Amino acid sequence: MTIKGLEEEKFRQILAAHLTPSQPISSPEHLKGREHMLTQISRSFNSPGKHIFIHGDRGVGKTSLAQTAATLRQSSDAEPILVGCSNPSFLAIVRDAVKRCLPVGDGVLQRKRETKLKAGIAGFGVELTRSIAAGNVPDVESVNDAVQLLKFVAEYHSTQPVIILDEFDQLTDDGERKLCAQMIKEVSDQRVNVKFIICGIGSSLVDLIGSHLSTGRYLAPYSLDRLTHDARWDILTSAATAMGVEIGHSFRVRIGQISDGFPSYIHLIGEQILWNMFDDETETSACAQTHFNEGVRQAVSEAQPTLKAIYEKATQKYSNDYEEILWALADQHLMRRQTTDIYDKSYLRIMGERSSSDHPILSKPIFSQRLNSLKSARHGEIIVGTGAGWYEFRENIVRGFVRLKAESMGIEIGVEGYG
């Protein structure tokens, strides 16, 4: 409407192609800042019997990396198989993966599979092959059963199948994780033509799967960190350029700082800013301060309900001074900070901008008490203490939401350098 040369339908198409805060990315041209890792994963896949394990913070982009890497590896005759790990039984998860390979939409692929059905897949026979293809997947009672069914997937699904096991951290039982380790070993040792990408929240592969197998032999671990600033800016520049508009450098820098390197925040803020530019009554070709401010406010409203709930449980108490304490902790680039540093370098500055009769400045002892109480269940355990007055957020993605919330209230935090 007010972006020159863009009708709303075209605007919506471009926006949805470049900014997807609620959906993982699966194409390399839109996965910014992960090019080197995609190359390394491709090389790991080239090693026979090698599978991929991606780990890192919640919200850092593990599923997007997994889906993009899977898309590049998966042969063109089918889509990668994506399975969540919400089921507490790992063998049931394998059964789910087999069932996911069964729907067939492509006509050519359907004819190829019909040929397999007539002859039967080796090790299954004609009747069992047809029964499984019809959706009657037998229960999986052992690792051997799982491997046998994965041989069916290798023959029936596509030339080069890839299976993504997402949210592996939800599989909390150590015995179930051990079954996964055993299955990966058997799939590799028996040369089954299936590649796995496993994703989970954790600081290391051992955290998630334990020391049940020689990780260097069967699983290539990839630790995913937050996006670099260049990658954060590239997401915004790519979307704006496709629309023929500009999001200026200072705005890109600020969005990158608010996001704390978590891609979903960049996508969300960018999406809302561009909508505000489109809705402007006058024709616009560049992001203005009003577009930025309103975009940030709307991004808070559109953010994940779970993040808002965590924030509200921590701050909405009889005392209304917890917000500024959280903002102070989220200031600067260090994840882990000491009480004195938080108070002197961040809290006092924030309160200098915000202090009023409704928001009096706390003394340092009271501040320390309030900060320490944020570790409690009453405040949702939003932060953790690491000894001698050191604190950090329990989940780093919450820190990004705290920054977003502060910005929407007119307080800039996390502005030092590009850190």
Tab-separated table of C-alpha atoms in Angstrom:
chain	number	residue	atom	x	y	z
A	1	MET	CA	0.000	0.000	0.000
A	2	THR	CA	2.640	2.556	0.990
A	3	ILE	CA	5.802	0.746	-0.054
A	4	LYS	CA	6.319	1.741	-3.651
A	5	GLY	CA	5.616	-1.008	-6.162
A	6	LEU	CA	4.299	-3.493	-3.580
A	7	GLU	CA	0.701	-4.588	-3.380
A	8	GLU	CA	-0.254	-6.372	-0.173
A	9	GLU	CA	-0.246	-9.862	-1.690
A	10	LYS	CA	3.309	-9.414	-2.988
A	11	PHE	CA	4.377	-7.867	0.320
A	12	ARG	CA	3.012	-10.864	2.226
A	13	GLN	CA	4.822	-13.303	-0.082
A	14	ILE	CA	8.192	-11.600	0.354
A	15	LEU	CA	7.742	-11.234	4.111
A	16	ALA	CA	6.822	-14.900	4.583
A	17	ALA	CA	9.773	-15.992	2.440
A	18	HIS	CA	12.371	-14.049	4.452
A	19	LEU	CA	11.101	-13.724	8.025
A	20	THR	CA	9.647	-16.747	9.799
A	21	PRO	CA	9.636	-16.227	13.594
A	22	SER	CA	7.256	-19.148	14.132
A	23	GLN	CA	8.683	-21.683	11.698
A	24	PRO	CA	12.118	-23.273	11.242
A	25	ILE	CA	14.114	-22.427	8.129
A	26	SER	CA	14.854	-25.223	5.679
A	27	SER	CA	16.616	-23.445	2.791
A	28	PRO	CA	20.306	-22.450	2.793
A	29	GLU	CA	19.672	-19.055	1.180
A	30	HIS	CA	17.653	-17.959	4.204
A	31	LEU	CA	19.765	-19.594	6.921
A	32	LYS	CA	22.134	-16.748	7.711
A	33	GLY	CA	25.395	-17.211	9.566
A	34	ARG	CA	25.447	-21.001	9.388
A	35	GLU	CA	27.164	-21.504	6.024
A	36	HIS	CA	30.378	-22.939	7.463
A	37	MET	CA	28.489	-25.340	9.704
A	38	LEU	CA	26.386	-26.571	6.763
A	39	THR	CA	29.611	-27.296	4.880
A	40	GLN	CA	31.044	-29.198	7.839
A	41	ILE	CA	27.858	-31.236	8.299
A	42	SER	CA	27.907	-32.132	4.608
A	43	ARG	CA	31.468	-33.396	5.018
A	44	SER	CA	30.510	-35.398	8.107
A	45	PHE	CA	27.660	-36.991	6.165
A	46	ASN	CA	30.137	-37.978	3.495
A	47	SER	CA	31.801	-40.305	5.994
A	48	PRO	CA	30.079	-43.727	5.866
A	49	GLY	CA	28.255	-44.552	9.093
A	50	LYS	CA	28.485	-40.984	10.446
A	51	HIS	CA	25.442	-39.192	11.829
A	52	ILE	CA	24.938	-35.660	13.199
A	53	PHE	CA	24.172	-34.399	16.704
A	54	ILE	CA	23.300	-30.680	17.061
A	55	HIS	CA	23.121	-29.201	20.555
A	56	GLY	CA	22.866	-25.732	22.102
A	57	ASP	CA	20.548	-23.309	23.875
A	58	ARG	CA	16.817	-23.315	23.347
A	59	GLY	CA	15.882	-20.994	20.478
A	60	VAL	CA	19.361	-20.733	18.981
A	61	GLY	CA	18.286	-22.290	15.668
A	62	LYS	CA	19.046	-26.017	16.013
A	63	THR	CA	15.920	-27.161	14.167
A	64	SER	CA	16.521	-24.698	11.324
A	65	LEU	CA	20.091	-25.943	10.913
A	66	ALA	CA	18.915	-29.558	11.060
A	67	GLN	CA	16.138	-29.080	8.503
A	68	THR	CA	18.394	-27.159	6.127
A	69	ALA	CA	21.193	-29.722	6.406
A	70	ALA	CA	18.663	-32.520	5.938
A	71	THR	CA	17.199	-30.838	2.861
A	72	LEU	CA	20.659	-30.574	1.302
A	73	ARG	CA	21.467	-34.234	2.059
A	74	GLN	CA	18.061	-35.791	1.337
A	75	SER	CA	17.629	-37.082	-2.208
A	76	SER	CA	15.111	-35.191	-4.340
A	77	ASP	CA	12.648	-38.089	-4.536
A	78	ALA	CA	11.236	-37.395	-1.040
A	79	GLU	CA	11.264	-34.999	1.903
A	80	PRO	CA	13.341	-35.568	5.058
A	81	ILE	CA	11.515	-37.354	7.887
A	82	LEU	CA	11.004	-35.111	10.944
A	83	VAL	CA	10.054	-36.682	14.267
A	84	GLY	CA	9.722	-35.045	17.689
A	85	CYS	CA	10.875	-36.841	20.816
A	86	SER	CA	7.879	-36.100	23.031
A	87	ASN	CA	7.123	-39.827	23.364
A	88	PRO	CA	8.941	-41.189	26.461
A	89	SER	CA	9.749	-44.434	24.610
A	90	PHE	CA	12.595	-44.203	22.116
A	91	LEU	CA	11.502	-47.348	20.277
A	92	ALA	CA	8.045	-45.805	19.834
A	93	ILE	CA	9.767	-42.740	18.344
A	94	VAL	CA	11.463	-45.000	15.787
A	95	ARG	CA	8.080	-46.488	14.926
A	96	ASP	CA	6.747	-42.946	14.435
A	97	ALA	CA	9.637	-42.248	12.053
A	98	VAL	CA	8.750	-45.309	9.986
A	99	LYS	CA	5.102	-44.238	9.795
A	100	ARG	CA	6.168	-40.772	8.645
A	101	CYS	CA	7.829	-42.232	5.560
A	102	LEU	CA	4.621	-43.871	4.335
A	103	PRO	CA	2.402	-41.096	2.829
A	104	VAL	CA	3.164	-40.737	-0.861
A	105	GLY	CA	2.048	-37.771	-2.943
A	106	ASP	CA	4.402	-37.749	-5.916
A	107	GLY	CA	3.153	-39.854	-8.840
A	108	VAL	CA	6.567	-40.985	-10.097
A	109	LEU	CA	7.650	-41.913	-6.596
A	110	GLN	CA	4.397	-43.792	-6.062
A	111	ARG	CA	5.058	-45.943	-9.158
A	112	LYS	CA	8.589	-46.711	-7.968
A	113	ARG	CA	7.248	-47.812	-4.625
A	114	GLU	CA	4.542	-49.921	-6.235
A	115	THR	CA	7.306	-51.906	-7.903
A	116	LYS	CA	8.881	-52.545	-4.504
A	117	LEU	CA	5.504	-53.598	-3.096
A	118	LYS	CA	5.022	-56.203	-5.806
A	119	ALA	CA	8.408	-57.811	-5.184
A	120	GLY	CA	8.594	-57.217	-1.451
A	121	ILE	CA	11.496	-55.589	0.359
A	122	ALA	CA	14.386	-57.899	1.260
A	123	GLY	CA	13.945	-59.296	4.754
A	124	PHE	CA	10.236	-58.478	4.919
A	125	GLY	CA	8.486	-60.512	2.265
A	126	VAL	CA	5.628	-59.360	0.048
A	127	GLU	CA	2.816	-59.491	2.607
A	128	LEU	CA	4.664	-57.706	5.408
A	129	THR	CA	6.006	-55.121	2.972
A	130	ARG	CA	2.487	-54.347	1.767
A	131	SER	CA	1.141	-54.337	5.309
A	132	ILE	CA	3.724	-51.798	6.521
A	133	ALA	CA	3.253	-49.666	3.414
A	134	ALA	CA	-0.458	-49.586	4.204
A	135	GLY	CA	0.355	-48.049	7.592
A	136	ASN	CA	0.353	-51.194	9.733
A	137	VAL	CA	3.751	-50.658	11.310
A	138	PRO	CA	4.463	-53.382	13.890
A	139	ASP	CA	5.426	-52.487	17.439
A	140	VAL	CA	9.141	-51.993	17.988
A	141	GLU	CA	10.257	-54.052	20.970
A	142	SER	CA	14.035	-54.043	20.613
A	143	VAL	CA	16.928	-52.277	18.930
A	144	ASN	CA	17.050	-55.135	16.423
A	145	ASP	CA	13.392	-54.476	15.534
A	146	ALA	CA	14.186	-50.779	15.104
A	147	VAL	CA	17.114	-51.453	12.787
A	148	GLN	CA	15.069	-53.895	10.730
A	149	LEU	CA	12.330	-51.293	10.214
A	150	LEU	CA	14.924	-48.682	9.308
A	151	LYS	CA	16.059	-51.044	6.545
A	152	PHE	CA	12.485	-50.802	5.268
A	153	VAL	CA	12.771	-46.987	5.330
A	154	ALA	CA	16.072	-47.180	3.452
A	155	GLU	CA	14.441	-49.182	0.665
A	156	TYR	CA	10.972	-47.672	0.581
A	157	HIS	CA	11.311	-43.975	1.419
A	158	SER	CA	13.881	-42.616	-1.032
A	159	THR	CA	17.320	-43.028	-2.537
A	160	GLN	CA	19.021	-41.205	0.334
A	161	PRO	CA	16.763	-40.875	3.411
A	162	VAL	CA	17.429	-38.463	6.276
A	163	ILE	CA	15.629	-38.686	9.629
A	164	ILE	CA	15.605	-35.735	12.056
A	165	LEU	CA	15.016	-36.559	15.711
A	166	ASP	CA	14.108	-33.172	17.185
A	167	GLU	CA	13.935	-32.089	20.848
A	168	PHE	CA	15.944	-35.092	21.976
A	169	ASP	CA	16.302	-33.468	25.414
A	170	GLN	CA	12.653	-34.386	26.073
A	171	LEU	CA	13.766	-37.999	26.209
A	172	THR	CA	14.908	-37.815	29.819
A	173	ASP	CA	15.298	-41.469	30.810
A	174	ASP	CA	18.905	-42.605	30.595
A	175	GLY	CA	17.841	-46.107	29.555
A	176	GLU	CA	15.867	-44.720	26.592
A	177	ARG	CA	18.832	-42.603	25.529
A	178	LYS	CA	21.020	-45.679	25.696
A	179	LEU	CA	18.668	-47.408	23.235
A	180	CYS	CA	19.224	-44.509	20.837
A	181	ALA	CA	22.986	-44.887	21.174
A	182	GLN	CA	22.747	-48.623	20.519
A	183	MET	CA	20.513	-48.095	17.498
A	184	ILE	CA	22.877	-45.538	15.946
A	185	LYS	CA	25.744	-48.000	16.384
A	186	GLU	CA	23.810	-50.837	14.745
A	187	VAL	CA	22.589	-48.668	11.862
A	188	SER	CA	26.179	-47.697	11.143
A	189	ASP	CA	27.664	-51.154	11.654
A	190	GLN	CA	25.010	-52.811	9.467
A	191	ARG	CA	25.441	-50.172	6.750
A	192	VAL	CA	21.761	-49.186	6.714
A	193	ASN	CA	21.261	-46.442	4.135
A	194	VAL	CA	19.712	-43.896	6.528
A	195	LYS	CA	21.296	-40.758	7.974
A	196	PHE	CA	20.218	-39.275	11.319
A	197	ILE	CA	20.313	-35.691	12.570
A	198	ILE	CA	19.586	-35.474	16.294
A	199	CYS	CA	18.861	-32.112	17.985
A	200	GLY	CA	18.619	-31.258	21.652
A	201	ILE	CA	19.044	-28.551	24.263
A	202	GLY	CA	22.332	-29.097	26.082
A	203	SER	CA	25.900	-27.933	26.410
A	204	SER	CA	27.455	-31.113	25.018
A	205	LEU	CA	26.680	-34.423	23.342
A	206	VAL	CA	27.517	-36.254	26.563
A	207	ASP	CA	24.907	-34.172	28.429
A	208	LEU	CA	22.224	-35.478	26.111
A	209	ILE	CA	23.190	-38.981	25.101
A	210	GLY	CA	25.757	-39.908	27.738
A	211	SER	CA	28.887	-41.921	27.171
A	212	HIS	CA	27.071	-44.947	25.784
A	213	LEU	CA	29.041	-45.105	22.554
A	214	SER	CA	32.178	-43.847	20.913
A	215	THR	CA	30.859	-40.469	19.792
A	216	GLY	CA	33.819	-39.814	17.529
A	217	ARG	CA	33.036	-42.938	15.542
A	218	TYR	CA	29.270	-42.685	15.035
A	219	LEU	CA	28.125	-39.131	15.849
A	220	ALA	CA	29.616	-35.815	14.765
A	221	PRO	CA	28.706	-33.243	17.456
A	222	TYR	CA	27.910	-29.659	16.455
A	223	SER	CA	27.539	-27.030	19.171
A	224	LEU	CA	25.348	-24.177	17.938
A	225	ASP	CA	25.993	-20.732	19.374
A	226	ARG	CA	24.050	-17.500	19.037
A	227	LEU	CA	24.254	-15.665	15.716
A	228	THR	CA	27.109	-13.269	15.015
A	229	HIS	CA	26.174	-9.622	14.526
A	230	ASP	CA	26.903	-9.802	10.799
A	231	ALA	CA	24.423	-12.683	10.467
A	232	ARG	CA	21.803	-10.822	12.523
A	233	TRP	CA	22.061	-7.803	10.243
A	234	ASP	CA	22.053	-9.974	7.118
A	235	ILE	CA	18.625	-11.400	8.001
A	236	LEU	CA	17.150	-7.896	8.121
A	237	THR	CA	19.004	-6.592	5.066
A	238	SER	CA	17.918	-9.559	2.957
A	239	ALA	CA	14.223	-9.040	3.769
A	240	ALA	CA	14.339	-5.265	3.323
A	241	THR	CA	16.263	-5.446	0.042
A	242	ALA	CA	13.728	-7.904	-1.384
A	243	MET	CA	11.054	-5.271	-0.727
A	244	GLY	CA	13.080	-2.376	-2.076
A	245	VAL	CA	13.270	-0.621	1.309
A	246	GLU	CA	15.990	0.018	3.860
A	247	ILE	CA	16.371	-0.768	7.535
A	248	GLY	CA	19.223	1.550	8.455
A	249	HIS	CA	22.450	0.418	10.071
A	250	SER	CA	21.648	1.898	13.484
A	251	PHE	CA	18.311	0.065	13.566
A	252	ARG	CA	19.943	-3.204	12.459
A	253	VAL	CA	22.558	-2.839	15.181
A	254	ARG	CA	19.908	-2.179	17.821
A	255	ILE	CA	17.732	-5.118	16.719
A	256	GLY	CA	20.811	-7.338	16.787
A	257	GLN	CA	21.591	-6.183	20.342
A	258	ILE	CA	18.024	-6.704	21.564
A	259	SER	CA	17.861	-10.176	20.008
A	260	ASP	CA	20.961	-11.277	21.918
A	261	GLY	CA	21.760	-13.432	18.888
A	262	PHE	CA	18.591	-15.554	18.988
A	263	PRO	CA	17.228	-15.651	15.414
A	264	SER	CA	13.531	-15.823	16.327
A	265	TYR	CA	13.688	-12.338	17.894
A	266	ILE	CA	15.337	-10.888	14.787
A	267	HIS	CA	12.684	-12.435	12.560
A	268	LEU	CA	9.887	-11.267	14.871
A	269	ILE	CA	11.070	-7.662	15.278
A	270	GLY	CA	11.908	-7.356	11.576
A	271	GLU	CA	8.498	-8.721	10.604
A	272	GLN	CA	6.658	-6.239	12.814
A	273	ILE	CA	8.766	-3.270	11.663
A	274	LEU	CA	8.097	-4.063	8.005
A	275	TRP	CA	4.361	-4.347	8.673
A	276	ASN	CA	4.478	-0.917	10.285
A	277	MET	CA	6.307	0.482	7.264
A	278	PHE	CA	3.689	-1.057	4.985
A	279	ASP	CA	0.838	0.405	7.072
A	280	ASP	CA	2.302	3.917	7.071
A	281	GLU	CA	-0.123	6.429	5.563
A	282	THR	CA	2.662	7.995	3.530
A	283	GLU	CA	4.855	6.194	1.035
A	284	THR	CA	8.028	5.052	2.747
A	285	SER	CA	11.308	3.598	1.576
A	286	ALA	CA	13.239	3.515	4.859
A	287	CYS	CA	12.561	2.499	8.454
A	288	ALA	CA	11.858	5.490	10.703
A	289	GLN	CA	11.999	5.673	14.498
A	290	THR	CA	8.209	5.388	14.699
A	291	HIS	CA	8.284	2.147	12.666
A	292	PHE	CA	10.997	0.768	14.932
A	293	ASN	CA	9.274	1.731	18.190
A	294	GLU	CA	5.900	0.342	17.182
A	295	GLY	CA	7.501	-2.790	15.745
A	296	VAL	CA	9.230	-3.492	19.053
A	297	ARG	CA	5.985	-3.012	20.997
A	298	GLN	CA	4.123	-5.360	18.691
A	299	ALA	CA	6.959	-7.889	18.885
A	300	VAL	CA	6.467	-8.057	22.663
A	301	SER	CA	2.780	-8.767	22.083
A	302	GLU	CA	3.542	-11.456	19.480
A	303	ALA	CA	6.336	-13.162	21.448
A	304	GLN	CA	6.031	-16.742	22.639
A	305	PRO	CA	3.435	-17.007	25.436
A	306	THR	CA	5.799	-19.210	27.460
A	307	LEU	CA	8.443	-16.463	27.511
A	308	LYS	CA	5.894	-13.857	28.567
A	309	ALA	CA	4.633	-16.169	31.308
A	310	ILE	CA	8.164	-16.698	32.641
A	311	TYR	CA	8.766	-12.943	32.691
A	312	GLU	CA	5.469	-12.139	34.343
A	313	LYS	CA	5.878	-14.771	37.068
A	314	ALA	CA	9.262	-13.295	37.928
A	315	THR	CA	8.226	-9.649	37.980
A	316	GLN	CA	4.551	-9.327	38.860
A	317	LYS	CA	4.841	-9.375	42.664
A	318	TYR	CA	3.768	-7.127	45.535
A	319	SER	CA	6.938	-5.145	44.916
A	320	ASN	CA	7.209	-3.578	41.461
A	321	ASP	CA	10.994	-3.302	41.306
A	322	TYR	CA	11.893	-6.719	39.912
A	323	GLU	CA	11.642	-5.609	36.280
A	324	GLU	CA	14.553	-3.198	36.538
A	325	ILE	CA	16.647	-5.851	38.301
A	326	LEU	CA	16.091	-8.292	35.436
A	327	TRP	CA	16.857	-5.564	32.915
A	328	ALA	CA	20.110	-4.835	34.714
A	329	LEU	CA	21.130	-8.503	34.634
A	330	ALA	CA	20.348	-8.656	30.893
A	331	ASP	CA	22.480	-5.561	30.207
A	332	GLN	CA	25.983	-5.893	28.699
A	333	HIS	CA	27.275	-8.869	26.737
A	334	LEU	CA	28.413	-11.118	29.582
A	335	MET	CA	26.044	-13.991	30.308
A	336	ARG	CA	27.287	-14.445	33.882
A	337	ARG	CA	27.662	-11.339	36.045
A	338	GLN	CA	28.528	-10.442	39.621
A	339	THR	CA	26.136	-8.504	41.895
A	340	THR	CA	28.343	-5.422	42.264
A	341	ASP	CA	28.877	-5.204	38.500
A	342	ILE	CA	25.147	-5.530	37.825
A	343	TYR	CA	24.266	-2.860	40.375
A	344	ASP	CA	26.994	-0.302	39.642
A	345	LYS	CA	27.245	-0.585	35.859
A	346	SER	CA	23.668	-1.369	34.855
A	347	TYR	CA	21.033	-0.933	37.550
A	348	LEU	CA	22.011	2.603	38.570
A	349	ARG	CA	22.113	3.729	34.939
A	350	ILE	CA	18.693	2.202	34.224
A	351	MET	CA	17.173	3.780	37.315
A	352	GLY	CA	18.711	7.110	36.368
A	353	GLU	CA	16.434	6.973	33.302
A	354	ARG	CA	13.442	5.415	35.038
A	355	SER	CA	13.549	6.524	38.685
A	356	SER	CA	10.335	8.041	40.047
A	357	SER	CA	8.107	7.858	43.093
A	358	ASP	CA	6.693	4.625	41.625
A	359	HIS	CA	10.173	3.254	40.897
A	360	PRO	CA	12.563	4.335	43.673
A	361	ILE	CA	16.225	3.342	43.496
A	362	LEU	CA	16.954	0.373	45.760
A	363	SER	CA	19.928	0.373	48.076
A	364	LYS	CA	22.598	-2.145	47.176
A	365	PRO	CA	21.717	-4.547	50.060
A	366	ILE	CA	17.997	-4.535	49.092
A	367	PHE	CA	18.954	-4.946	45.426
A	368	SER	CA	21.082	-7.977	46.334
A	369	GLN	CA	18.195	-9.535	48.280
A	370	ARG	CA	15.764	-9.003	45.405
A	371	LEU	CA	18.248	-10.374	42.876
A	372	ASN	CA	18.855	-13.467	44.976
A	373	SER	CA	15.109	-14.050	45.425
A	374	LEU	CA	14.710	-14.346	41.633
A	375	LYS	CA	16.314	-17.791	42.000
A	376	SER	CA	13.299	-19.018	43.994
A	377	ALA	CA	10.340	-21.038	42.751
A	378	ARG	CA	8.068	-18.140	43.700
A	379	HIS	CA	9.714	-16.169	40.896
A	380	GLY	CA	9.829	-19.123	38.516
A	381	GLU	CA	13.564	-19.694	39.110
A	382	ILE	CA	14.198	-17.337	36.211
A	383	ILE	CA	17.867	-16.977	37.167
A	384	VAL	CA	20.483	-19.190	38.777
A	385	GLY	CA	23.250	-18.268	41.189
A	386	THR	CA	26.660	-19.681	40.511
A	387	GLY	CA	28.340	-18.812	43.815
A	388	ALA	CA	29.967	-15.750	45.397
A	389	GLY	CA	27.285	-13.402	44.110
A	390	TRP	CA	27.405	-14.451	40.435
A	391	TYR	CA	24.137	-14.748	38.502
A	392	GLU	CA	22.875	-15.682	35.044
A	393	PHE	CA	19.572	-16.511	33.365
A	394	ARG	CA	18.462	-20.123	33.658
A	395	GLU	CA	17.671	-20.070	29.915
A	396	ASN	CA	19.560	-17.613	27.755
A	397	ILE	CA	16.639	-17.123	25.370
A	398	VAL	CA	14.749	-15.455	28.251
A	399	ARG	CA	17.481	-12.808	28.364
A	400	GLY	CA	16.532	-11.796	24.823
A	401	PHE	CA	12.889	-11.365	25.811
A	402	VAL	CA	13.940	-9.258	28.828
A	403	ARG	CA	15.873	-6.983	26.458
A	404	LEU	CA	12.890	-6.776	24.125
A	405	LYS	CA	10.569	-5.898	27.010
A	406	ALA	CA	12.916	-3.185	28.287
A	407	GLU	CA	13.166	-1.657	24.814
A	408	SER	CA	9.373	-1.554	24.560
A	409	MET	CA	9.359	0.432	27.834
A	410	GLY	CA	11.858	2.949	26.473
A	411	ILE	CA	14.962	1.564	28.219
A	412	GLU	CA	17.943	0.563	26.077
A	413	ILE	CA	20.066	-2.262	27.437
A	414	GLY	CA	22.799	-4.349	25.871
A	415	VAL	CA	24.060	-1.377	23.851
A	416	GLU	CA	27.763	-1.669	24.602
A	417	GLY	CA	29.772	-2.434	21.458
A	418	TYR	CA	28.553	-5.360	19.367
A	419	GLY	CA	29.119	-7.969	22.119
